[in-house]
Amino acid sequence: MRIPLSWLREYAQVPVDATAEDVMADLVTVGLEEEDVHRPSDSVSGPIVVGQVLDVVKEPQTNGKTINWCHVRVVPEGAEQQLTGDGIDPSGVQGIVCGAHNFEPGDKVVVTLPGAVLPGDFRITPRKTYGHTSAGMIASARELGIGDDHDGIIVLSRLGLDPEIGTDAMELLGLTDEAAEINVTPDRGYCFSIRGVAREYALATGTSFTDPAAQVEVAEASGEGYPVRLEDQAPVYGKPGCDRFVARAVRGVDASCPTPQWMASRLRLAGMRSISLVVDISNYVMLELGQPLHFYDVDKLQGPIVVRRANPAETLVTLDGKERKLSTEDLLITDDRGAIGLAGVMGGAETEVGDGTTNVLIESAHFDDVSMGRTRRRHKLPSEASKRNERGVDWEVADEAAQRAVDLLVELAGGTADTTATDAGTRPAPTVIELPDGFASRLIGFDYSAEQIETALTGIGASIEQYDGGLRVTAPSWRPDLAIKEDLVEEIARLVGYDRIPATLPVAPPGRGLTRGQQQRRRVLQSLADAGLTEVLNYPFVSTEQNTTFGAPRTGSEVAAVKLANPISAEFGYLRTSLLPGLLETARRNHSRGFRDLALFEGGLVFLPGEKVGSPVLPPLGVKPSEEVLEELFAGIPEQPWHVGAVLTGHEAAPGAGFTPRAWEWSDAVDAALTVGDILGVDLVVAQGGHQAFHPGRTAQLTLRTGEVVGYAGELHPKLLADLDLPARTAAMELNGEALFEAAADVIVAKPLSTFPLSTQDVALVVDSSVPAEAVREALREGAGELLEDIALFDVYSGTGIEPGKKSLAFGLRFRADDRTLTADEASAARAQAVELAAARCGAVQR
């Protein structure tokens, strides 16, 4: 909401020298949020004055244009020119070249003299053009930044103005005013008006407030006005869509009259474009009082106005020229022909007020905020009216707003007001709230005095009545957000001052902190980040094909998935059963933008539905569900285990001078999985595996010592990578984190570091090609006994010197004792035992 300061000063005691920044600083103290400052003088500066055209000489040019060579008086005749500078004629008459043709000698115009600056940092200087020295410019509305009209220059008489020559045009056109823009939260819709903001400013500064609604004298009606019926047959939540409808008529209006400059300037500074006098009056009253109005051309109405819900298949052409298919929940303004407006949102084109309108019917109604909000969202039709109606409008100000519009139409458009008036419906009953003694202090933690509470509540317009045990507070009609005693406490806290509330840091109770699962998840994610991978977060929405490919190891397996009722995209209509689709999509997107070397990881939930998804019965609102109902609801929630996954593509580092980086391969994905196991203290077993999303020969199956499969790692399937346009050797891994957490020990005890020296022995064993290296490593580890500290595979060879169908596996064995220095014989004996067990289990022969 933009608040022109000149307008605010009419109803609040804003100091003359206060700036928009000062006003916003005061409003912040009562909970309003500052947004921006709008100051036309920041982009426009003088001298800009009123001038009178003395003569016009039309000069055709060789380019086909005709220019006007004009002499314009910019000081009163007989007065001296007080301005000086390059191009300022001391005589007070400026020679100016002008290309517009909508003026004539004698017209008073706006003249930007040399030295002036217009929007866009356009500086006015004397310049040679078309054979003349043009010392200034006769300005149009667009050039001054006050409108879109660029077809001709501003002729002040057409704006209803006749100022003295030499008058400061910036002040005349409202360019010296400024506006403070605030953000209005949904619960404070009354601040979408000068009336509401002026009241808040008075509360913030402790000054007086003049209610603009109280300045309007509502004429006593001589009888019933235009017939109106309220017939809501399907109220939302039992609340009628319209409970009060005020209508007044003004006849003999001249809709072609210009909008006064003071009104056009204020509307422009408030963020609204001046359209026509009748429309501008409607907007002006709405901004001033907060009550949206709608004007009808009375001569276009057919029969009485009926406010009702839409019929099935009913349509309406709104003021924006679009035909809208209506819902039976939409509240309509209708006459005998059907719908003529979306109530509280936008009027219809059939009864629109135009240049030929002479008789106007003013609608000032109170609509249900829920109904208005639903209609606005349903038709994607935001408007200034709906913005206010869906936040709640003061039902008591409807007749004052209608009377204010009547007065302006009579004054500015020459109309005559009907003595009759319509006031259909009934005013809603005011909300009465009981505020027990001491409740505000207990809730906020600050000892509010009775005087502070009463001052705050009366300041917002509430009336107070004492009762035994507290206060009975009647909320003001413009505050529909005040419904319970906590709402009143919120008002007390903000008006007394949030800075008065003591700040006390809560003391964490002993024994609390992160749960075991939270600690484990953090350790896993941190370990992968420390290993050089980059964490990403992806949407959990995937396609059926993605779930089918990654959700099961074997092709053709049925994959159960949770289908979304309202997906953001029809293509991605299911919840994920694997993290890899999102990781690969992120890799693909980055790869297409030139980021080719990627190591990405993600930790998150996957969704694995059981036999039952959802519950056919939902508990009613406001009632605590029974244990049976809760069990039924929980039974329908899909299992949501936490997984961790990674995708590696490209190279492990960027290339450099004299350095060729190593490409990521399947073993790096396996290492990433083993890193996760190590950080949790879980010993993962790596074995040859198969998965439809992975390469047939370069896939590792990761299991626990119990044999439970917890994930896969390796190189992805070439066909899959080709479809994603990713490098052919892209690797990936995914682990079931929940299974690892359950297998992990509650406490991981660090092994003591031995101070005795290490003894290293290598061994090369020849086995059948079909024997997994992990099986041989496990046999060596077990056979070497407790002296073995570590074992690692460092070479795999097949070829010359090795029989066909065989392969050589070279392992490095590290031996160390905790209490002594091992001898070479002891290390060799342990090595021999290891080789013996590998030979027995795997048929290994030492090379």
PDB file of C-alpha atoms in Angstrom, residues 117 528 720:
ATOM      1  CA  VAL A 117      15.966  17.223 -15.419  1.00  0.00           C
ATOM      2  CA  LEU A 528      30.587 -37.289   1.852  1.00  0.00           C
ATOM      3  CA  LEU A 720      20.392 -45.064 -19.692  1.00  0.00           C
TER       4      LEU A 720
END
